PDB file of C-alpha atoms and ligand atoms in Angstrom:
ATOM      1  CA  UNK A 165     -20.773  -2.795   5.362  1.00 80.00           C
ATOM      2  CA  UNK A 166     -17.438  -0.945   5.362  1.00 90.00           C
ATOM      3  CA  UNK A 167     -16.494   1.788   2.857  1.00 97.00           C
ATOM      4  CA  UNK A 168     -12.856   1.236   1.883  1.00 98.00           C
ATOM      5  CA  UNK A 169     -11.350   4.388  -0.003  1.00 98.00           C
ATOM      6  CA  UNK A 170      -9.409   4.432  -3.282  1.00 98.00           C
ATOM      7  CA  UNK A 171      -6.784   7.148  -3.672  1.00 98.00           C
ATOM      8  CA  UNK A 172      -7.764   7.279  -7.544  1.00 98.00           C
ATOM      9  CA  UNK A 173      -5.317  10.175  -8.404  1.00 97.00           C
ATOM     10  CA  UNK A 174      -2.670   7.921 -10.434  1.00 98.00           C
ATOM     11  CA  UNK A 175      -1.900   4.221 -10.840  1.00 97.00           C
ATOM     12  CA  UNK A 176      -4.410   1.012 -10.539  1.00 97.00           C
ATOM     13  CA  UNK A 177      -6.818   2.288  -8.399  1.00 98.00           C
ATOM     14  CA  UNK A 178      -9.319   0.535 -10.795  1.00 98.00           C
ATOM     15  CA  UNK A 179      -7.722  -2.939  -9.492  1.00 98.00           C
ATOM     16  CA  UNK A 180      -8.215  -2.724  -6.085  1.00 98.00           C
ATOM     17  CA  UNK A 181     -11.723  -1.044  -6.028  1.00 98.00           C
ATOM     18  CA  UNK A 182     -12.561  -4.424  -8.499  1.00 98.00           C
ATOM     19  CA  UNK A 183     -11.302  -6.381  -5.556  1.00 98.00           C
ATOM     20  CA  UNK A 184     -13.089  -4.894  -2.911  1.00 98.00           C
ATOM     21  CA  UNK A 185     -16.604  -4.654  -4.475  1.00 98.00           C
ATOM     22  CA  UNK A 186     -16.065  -8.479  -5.504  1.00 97.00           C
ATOM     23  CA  UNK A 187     -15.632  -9.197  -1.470  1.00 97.00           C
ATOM     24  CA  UNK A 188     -18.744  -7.005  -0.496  1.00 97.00           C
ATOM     25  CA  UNK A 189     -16.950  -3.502   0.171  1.00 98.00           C
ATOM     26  CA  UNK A 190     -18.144  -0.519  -0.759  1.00 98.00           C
ATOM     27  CA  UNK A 191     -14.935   1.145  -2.500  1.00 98.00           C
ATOM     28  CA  UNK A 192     -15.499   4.870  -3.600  1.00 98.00           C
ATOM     29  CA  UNK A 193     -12.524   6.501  -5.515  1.00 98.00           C
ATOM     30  CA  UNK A 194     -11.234   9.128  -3.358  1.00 98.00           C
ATOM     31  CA  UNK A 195     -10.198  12.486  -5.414  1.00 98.00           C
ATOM     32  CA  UNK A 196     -10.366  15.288  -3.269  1.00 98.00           C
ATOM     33  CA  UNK A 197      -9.565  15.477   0.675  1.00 98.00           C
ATOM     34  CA  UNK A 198     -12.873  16.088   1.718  1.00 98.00           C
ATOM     35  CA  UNK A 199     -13.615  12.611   0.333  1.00 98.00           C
ATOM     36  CA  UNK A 200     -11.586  11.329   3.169  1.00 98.00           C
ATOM     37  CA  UNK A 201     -14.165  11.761   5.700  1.00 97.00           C
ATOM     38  CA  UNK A 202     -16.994   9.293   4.936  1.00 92.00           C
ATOM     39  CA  UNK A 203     -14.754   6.415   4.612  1.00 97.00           C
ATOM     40  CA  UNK A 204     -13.810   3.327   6.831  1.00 97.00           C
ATOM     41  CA  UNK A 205     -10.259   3.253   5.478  1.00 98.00           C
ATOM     42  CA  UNK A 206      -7.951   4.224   2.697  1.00 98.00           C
ATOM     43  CA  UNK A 207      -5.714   2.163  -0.102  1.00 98.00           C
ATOM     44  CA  UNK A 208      -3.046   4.208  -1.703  1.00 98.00           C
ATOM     45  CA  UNK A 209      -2.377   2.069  -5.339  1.00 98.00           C
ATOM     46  CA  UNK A 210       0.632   0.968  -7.195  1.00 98.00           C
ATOM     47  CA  UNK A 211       1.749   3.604  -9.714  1.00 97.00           C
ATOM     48  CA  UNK A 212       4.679   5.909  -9.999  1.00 97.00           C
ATOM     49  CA  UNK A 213       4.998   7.201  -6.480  1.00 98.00           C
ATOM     50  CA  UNK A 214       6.720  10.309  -7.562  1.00 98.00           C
ATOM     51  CA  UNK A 215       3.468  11.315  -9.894  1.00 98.00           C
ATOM     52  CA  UNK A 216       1.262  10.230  -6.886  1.00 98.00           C
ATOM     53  CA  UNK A 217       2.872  12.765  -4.363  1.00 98.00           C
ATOM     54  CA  UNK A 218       3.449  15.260  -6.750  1.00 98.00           C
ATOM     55  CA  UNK A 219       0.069  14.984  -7.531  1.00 98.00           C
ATOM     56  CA  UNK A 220      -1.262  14.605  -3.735  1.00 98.00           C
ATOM     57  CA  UNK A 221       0.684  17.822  -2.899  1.00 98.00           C
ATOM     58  CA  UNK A 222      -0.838  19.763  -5.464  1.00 98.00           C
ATOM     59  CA  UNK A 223      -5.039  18.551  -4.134  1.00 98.00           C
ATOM     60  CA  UNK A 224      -3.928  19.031  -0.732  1.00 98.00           C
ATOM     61  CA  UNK A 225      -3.838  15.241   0.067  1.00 98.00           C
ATOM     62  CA  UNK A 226      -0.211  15.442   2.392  1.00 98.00           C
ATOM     63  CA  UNK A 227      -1.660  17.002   5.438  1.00 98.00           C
ATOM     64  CA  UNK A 228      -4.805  15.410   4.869  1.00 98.00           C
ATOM     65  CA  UNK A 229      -3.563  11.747   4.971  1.00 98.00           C
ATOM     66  CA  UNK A 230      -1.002  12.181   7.539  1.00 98.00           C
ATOM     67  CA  UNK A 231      -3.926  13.355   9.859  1.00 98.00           C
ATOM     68  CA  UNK A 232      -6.384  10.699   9.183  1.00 98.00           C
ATOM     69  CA  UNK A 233      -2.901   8.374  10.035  1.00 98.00           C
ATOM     70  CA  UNK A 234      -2.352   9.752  13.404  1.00 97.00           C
ATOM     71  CA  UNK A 235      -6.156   9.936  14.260  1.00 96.00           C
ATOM     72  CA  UNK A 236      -5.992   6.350  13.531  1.00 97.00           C
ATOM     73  CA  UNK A 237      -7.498   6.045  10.015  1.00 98.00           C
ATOM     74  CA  UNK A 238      -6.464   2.839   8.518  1.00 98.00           C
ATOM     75  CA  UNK A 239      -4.494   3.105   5.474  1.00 98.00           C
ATOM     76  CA  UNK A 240      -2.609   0.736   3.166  1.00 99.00           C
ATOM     77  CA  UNK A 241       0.116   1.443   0.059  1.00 98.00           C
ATOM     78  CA  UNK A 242       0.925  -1.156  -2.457  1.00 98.00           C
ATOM     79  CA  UNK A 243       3.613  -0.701  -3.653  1.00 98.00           C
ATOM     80  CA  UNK A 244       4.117   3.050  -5.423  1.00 98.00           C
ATOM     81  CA  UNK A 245       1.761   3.460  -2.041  1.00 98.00           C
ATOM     82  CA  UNK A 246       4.434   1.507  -0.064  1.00 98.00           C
ATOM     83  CA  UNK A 247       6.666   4.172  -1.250  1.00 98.00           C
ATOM     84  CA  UNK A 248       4.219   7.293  -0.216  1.00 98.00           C
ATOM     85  CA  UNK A 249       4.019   5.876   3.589  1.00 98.00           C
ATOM     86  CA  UNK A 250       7.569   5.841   4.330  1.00 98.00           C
ATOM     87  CA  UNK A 251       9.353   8.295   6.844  1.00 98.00           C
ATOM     88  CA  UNK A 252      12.128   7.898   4.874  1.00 98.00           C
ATOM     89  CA  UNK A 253      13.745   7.008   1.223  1.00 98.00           C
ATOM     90  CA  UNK A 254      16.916   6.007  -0.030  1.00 97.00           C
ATOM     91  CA  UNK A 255      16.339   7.627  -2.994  1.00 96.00           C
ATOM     92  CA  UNK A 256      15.885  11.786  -3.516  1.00 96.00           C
ATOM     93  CA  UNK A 257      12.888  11.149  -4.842  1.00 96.00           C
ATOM     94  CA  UNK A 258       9.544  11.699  -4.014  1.00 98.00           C
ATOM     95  CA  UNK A 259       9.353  13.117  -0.581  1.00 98.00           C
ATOM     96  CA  UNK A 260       7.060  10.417   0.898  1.00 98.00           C
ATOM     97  CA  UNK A 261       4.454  11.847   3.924  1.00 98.00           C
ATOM     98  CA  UNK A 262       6.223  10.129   5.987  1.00 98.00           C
ATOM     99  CA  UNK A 263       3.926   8.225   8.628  1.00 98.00           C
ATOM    100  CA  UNK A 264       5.064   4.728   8.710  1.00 98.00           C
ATOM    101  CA  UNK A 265       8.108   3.735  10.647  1.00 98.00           C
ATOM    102  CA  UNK A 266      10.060   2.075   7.512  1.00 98.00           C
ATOM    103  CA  UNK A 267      13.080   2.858   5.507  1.00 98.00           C
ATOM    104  CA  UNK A 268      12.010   1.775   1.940  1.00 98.00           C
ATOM    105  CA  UNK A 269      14.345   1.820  -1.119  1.00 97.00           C
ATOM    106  CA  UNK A 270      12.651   2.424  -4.516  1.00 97.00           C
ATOM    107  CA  UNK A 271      12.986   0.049  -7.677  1.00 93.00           C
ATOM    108  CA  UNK A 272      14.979  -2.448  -5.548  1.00 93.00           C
ATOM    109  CA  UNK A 273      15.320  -5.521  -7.785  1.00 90.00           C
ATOM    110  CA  UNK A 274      17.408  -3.737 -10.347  1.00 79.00           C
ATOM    111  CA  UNK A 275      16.786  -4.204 -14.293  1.00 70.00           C
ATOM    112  CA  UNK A 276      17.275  -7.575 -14.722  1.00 61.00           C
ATOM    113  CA  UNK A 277      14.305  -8.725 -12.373  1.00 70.00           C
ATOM    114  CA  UNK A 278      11.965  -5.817 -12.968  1.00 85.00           C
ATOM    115  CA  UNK A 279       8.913  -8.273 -12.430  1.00 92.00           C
ATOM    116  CA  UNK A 280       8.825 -11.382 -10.637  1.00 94.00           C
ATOM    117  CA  UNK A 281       6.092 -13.055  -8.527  1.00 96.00           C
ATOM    118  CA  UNK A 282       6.601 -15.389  -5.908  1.00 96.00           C
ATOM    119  CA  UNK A 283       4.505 -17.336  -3.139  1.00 98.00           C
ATOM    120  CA  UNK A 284       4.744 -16.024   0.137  1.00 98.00           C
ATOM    121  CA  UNK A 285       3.608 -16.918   3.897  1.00 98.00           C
ATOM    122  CA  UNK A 286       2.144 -14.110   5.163  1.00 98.00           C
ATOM    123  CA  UNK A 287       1.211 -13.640   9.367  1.00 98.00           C
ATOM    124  CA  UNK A 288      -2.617 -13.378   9.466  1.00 96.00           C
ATOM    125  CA  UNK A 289      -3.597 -14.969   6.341  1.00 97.00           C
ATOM    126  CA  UNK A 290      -4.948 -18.743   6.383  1.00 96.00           C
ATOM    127  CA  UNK A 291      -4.316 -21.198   3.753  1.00 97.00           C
ATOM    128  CA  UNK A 292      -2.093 -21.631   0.707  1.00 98.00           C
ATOM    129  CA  UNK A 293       0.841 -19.355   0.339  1.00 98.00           C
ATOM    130  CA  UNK A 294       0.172 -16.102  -1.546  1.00 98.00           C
ATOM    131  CA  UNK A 295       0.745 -15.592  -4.847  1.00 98.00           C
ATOM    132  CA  UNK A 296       2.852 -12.067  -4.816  1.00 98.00           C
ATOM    133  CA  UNK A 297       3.105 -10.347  -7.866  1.00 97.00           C
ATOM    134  CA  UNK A 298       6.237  -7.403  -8.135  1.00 97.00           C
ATOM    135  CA  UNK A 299       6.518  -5.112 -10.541  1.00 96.00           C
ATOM    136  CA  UNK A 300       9.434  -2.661 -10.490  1.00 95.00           C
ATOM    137  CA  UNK A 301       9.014  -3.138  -6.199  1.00 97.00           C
ATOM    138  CA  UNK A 302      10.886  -1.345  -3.285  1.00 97.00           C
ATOM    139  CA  UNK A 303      11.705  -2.996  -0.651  1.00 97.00           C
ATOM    140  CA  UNK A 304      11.686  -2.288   3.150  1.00 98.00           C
ATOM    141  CA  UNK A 305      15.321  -1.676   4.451  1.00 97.00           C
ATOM    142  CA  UNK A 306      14.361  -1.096   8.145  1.00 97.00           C
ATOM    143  CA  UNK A 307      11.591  -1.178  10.330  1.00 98.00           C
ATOM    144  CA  UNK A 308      11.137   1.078  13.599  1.00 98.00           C
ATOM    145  CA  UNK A 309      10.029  -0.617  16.951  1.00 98.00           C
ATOM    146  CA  UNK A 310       6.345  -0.215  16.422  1.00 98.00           C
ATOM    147  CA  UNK A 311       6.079  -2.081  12.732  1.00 98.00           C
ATOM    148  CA  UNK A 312       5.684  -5.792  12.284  1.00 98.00           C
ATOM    149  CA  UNK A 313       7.129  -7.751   9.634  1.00 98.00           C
ATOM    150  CA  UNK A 314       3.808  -9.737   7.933  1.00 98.00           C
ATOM    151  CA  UNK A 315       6.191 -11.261   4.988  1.00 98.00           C
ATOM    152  CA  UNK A 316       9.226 -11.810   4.051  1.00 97.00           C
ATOM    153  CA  UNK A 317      11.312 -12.657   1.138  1.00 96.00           C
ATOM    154  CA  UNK A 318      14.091 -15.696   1.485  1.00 93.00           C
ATOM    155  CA  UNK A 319      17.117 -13.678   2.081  1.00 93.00           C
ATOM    156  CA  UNK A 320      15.221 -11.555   5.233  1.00 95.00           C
ATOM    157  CA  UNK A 321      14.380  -8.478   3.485  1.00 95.00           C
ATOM    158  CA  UNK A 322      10.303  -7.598   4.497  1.00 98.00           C
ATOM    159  CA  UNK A 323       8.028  -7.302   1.833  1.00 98.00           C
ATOM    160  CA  UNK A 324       4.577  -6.597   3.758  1.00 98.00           C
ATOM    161  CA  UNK A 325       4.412  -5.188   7.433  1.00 98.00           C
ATOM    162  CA  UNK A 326       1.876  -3.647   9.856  1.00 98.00           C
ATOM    163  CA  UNK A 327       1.702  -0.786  12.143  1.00 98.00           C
ATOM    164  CA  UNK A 328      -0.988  -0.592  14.276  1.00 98.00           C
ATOM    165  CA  UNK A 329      -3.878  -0.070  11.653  1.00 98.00           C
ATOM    166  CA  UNK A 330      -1.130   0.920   8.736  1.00 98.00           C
ATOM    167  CA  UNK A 331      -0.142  -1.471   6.152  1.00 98.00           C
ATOM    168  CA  UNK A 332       2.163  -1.555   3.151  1.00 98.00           C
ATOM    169  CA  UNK A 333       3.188  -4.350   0.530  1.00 98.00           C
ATOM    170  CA  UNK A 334       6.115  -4.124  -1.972  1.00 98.00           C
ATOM    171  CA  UNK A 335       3.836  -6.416  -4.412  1.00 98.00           C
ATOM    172  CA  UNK A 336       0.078  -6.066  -5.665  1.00 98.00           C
ATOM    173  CA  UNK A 337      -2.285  -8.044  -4.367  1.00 98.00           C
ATOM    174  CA  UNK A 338      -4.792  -6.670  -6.701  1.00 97.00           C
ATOM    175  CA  UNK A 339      -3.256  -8.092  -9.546  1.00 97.00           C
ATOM    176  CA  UNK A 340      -4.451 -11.181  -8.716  1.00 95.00           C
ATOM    177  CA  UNK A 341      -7.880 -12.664  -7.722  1.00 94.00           C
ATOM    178  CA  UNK A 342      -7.103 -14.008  -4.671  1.00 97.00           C
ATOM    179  CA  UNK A 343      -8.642 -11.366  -2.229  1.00 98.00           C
ATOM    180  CA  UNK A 344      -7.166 -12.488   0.865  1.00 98.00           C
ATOM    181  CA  UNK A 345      -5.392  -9.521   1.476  1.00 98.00           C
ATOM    182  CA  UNK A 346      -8.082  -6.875   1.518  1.00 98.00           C
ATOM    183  CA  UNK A 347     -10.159  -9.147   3.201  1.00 98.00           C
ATOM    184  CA  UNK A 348      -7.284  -8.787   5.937  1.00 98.00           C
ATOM    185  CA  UNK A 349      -7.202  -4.876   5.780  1.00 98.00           C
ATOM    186  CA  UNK A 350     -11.062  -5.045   5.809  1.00 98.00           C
ATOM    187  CA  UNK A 351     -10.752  -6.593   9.236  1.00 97.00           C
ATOM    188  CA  UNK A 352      -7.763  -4.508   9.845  1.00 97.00           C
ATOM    189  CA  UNK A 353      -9.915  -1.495   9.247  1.00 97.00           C
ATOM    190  CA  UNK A 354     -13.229  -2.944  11.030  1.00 96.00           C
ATOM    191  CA  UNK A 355     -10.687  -3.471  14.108  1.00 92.00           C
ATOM    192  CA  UNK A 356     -11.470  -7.312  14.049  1.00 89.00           C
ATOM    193  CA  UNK A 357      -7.258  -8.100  13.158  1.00 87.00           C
TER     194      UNK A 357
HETATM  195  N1  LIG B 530       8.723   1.783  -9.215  1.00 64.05           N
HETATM  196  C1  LIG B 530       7.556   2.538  -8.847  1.00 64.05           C
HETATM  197  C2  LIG B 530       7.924   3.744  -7.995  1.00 64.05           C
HETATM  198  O1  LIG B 530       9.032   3.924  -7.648  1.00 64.05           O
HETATM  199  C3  LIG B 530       6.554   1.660  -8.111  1.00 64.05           C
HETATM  200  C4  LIG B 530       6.062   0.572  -9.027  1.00 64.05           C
HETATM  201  C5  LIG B 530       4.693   0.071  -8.731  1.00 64.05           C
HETATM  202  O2  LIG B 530       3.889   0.685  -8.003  1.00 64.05           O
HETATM  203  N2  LIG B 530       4.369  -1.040  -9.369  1.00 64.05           N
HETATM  204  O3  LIG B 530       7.075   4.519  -7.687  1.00 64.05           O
END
């Protein structure tokens, strides 16, 4: 059975450990560093990504994470966590830890759209389209060489991609109860997709 972390510092860490334990996952929240050694892999949650790295920086979490990422831990950031991942912002704030390949801008949908959810084909998931929820989402302006776009929305822009064992979606999948997409990052993380 594989033992998929929760980054329970801020945000709705409570969702996505729900998700996992309903799919057969052990999902322990993770609140210190030292945590980050008995697990298989690692969700970062929606949230307010500026409270979440202010907050990681303070426990120590920034060189933690980013050495689990380059000794091949898998990871994956909804949204807020989207955010965290990034190399790079468009906005000043928060200074992400920088170990995915993406250009992400923060709150992209503006006021008027805030929230939206729409159905989406995404690579590596079977069956109906996926029912995306957003909630005050960034969006992925550009990908390096190494990422893979997984979803997109209708005018181009990627919403979920992949590289090598990292992952990051603008929307939530844990907002909803199909559980499709952490049974993809369980695989992900098991080495199996
Ligand atoms: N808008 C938030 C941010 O910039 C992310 C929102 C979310 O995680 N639902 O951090």
């Amino acid at each position: 059975m594989s033992r998929i972390g929760v980054l329970a510092i801020q945000g709705d860490f409570l969702e996505h450990r729900q998700v996992l334990e309903r799919i057969g996952t052990e999902a322990p929240e993770v609140r210190k560093p030292k945590q980050l050694d008995g697990i298989d892999g690692l969700i970062i949650p929606g949230g307010e990504s500026t409270t979440i790295v202010q907050l990681m920086d303070i426990y120590g979490f920034r060189e933690a994470i980013r050495e689990k990422a380059h000794s091949g831990m898998p990871i994956w950031g909804t949204c807020a966590g989207m955010i965290v991942l990034a190399n790079k912002l468009t906005d000043h704030r928060p200074d992400p830890i920088k170990v995915m390949d993406i250009e992400v801008s923060r709150n992209a949908f503006g006021r008027q759209v805030d929230s939206f959810e729409i159905d989406l084909d995404i690579k590596g998931i079977e069956g109906p389209r996926f029912h995306a929820v957003f909630i005050r989402a960034p969006v992925v302006n550009k990908i390096g060489k190494a990422v893979k776009v997984l979803a997109l929305l209708e005018d181009g822009r990627p919403v979920a991609v992949r590289q090598g064992k990292l992952l990051a979606t603008a929307f939530h999948p844990e907002l909803t109860n199909d559980a499709r997409f952490h049974e993809l990052f369980v695989r992900v993380a098991k080495g199996s997709a």
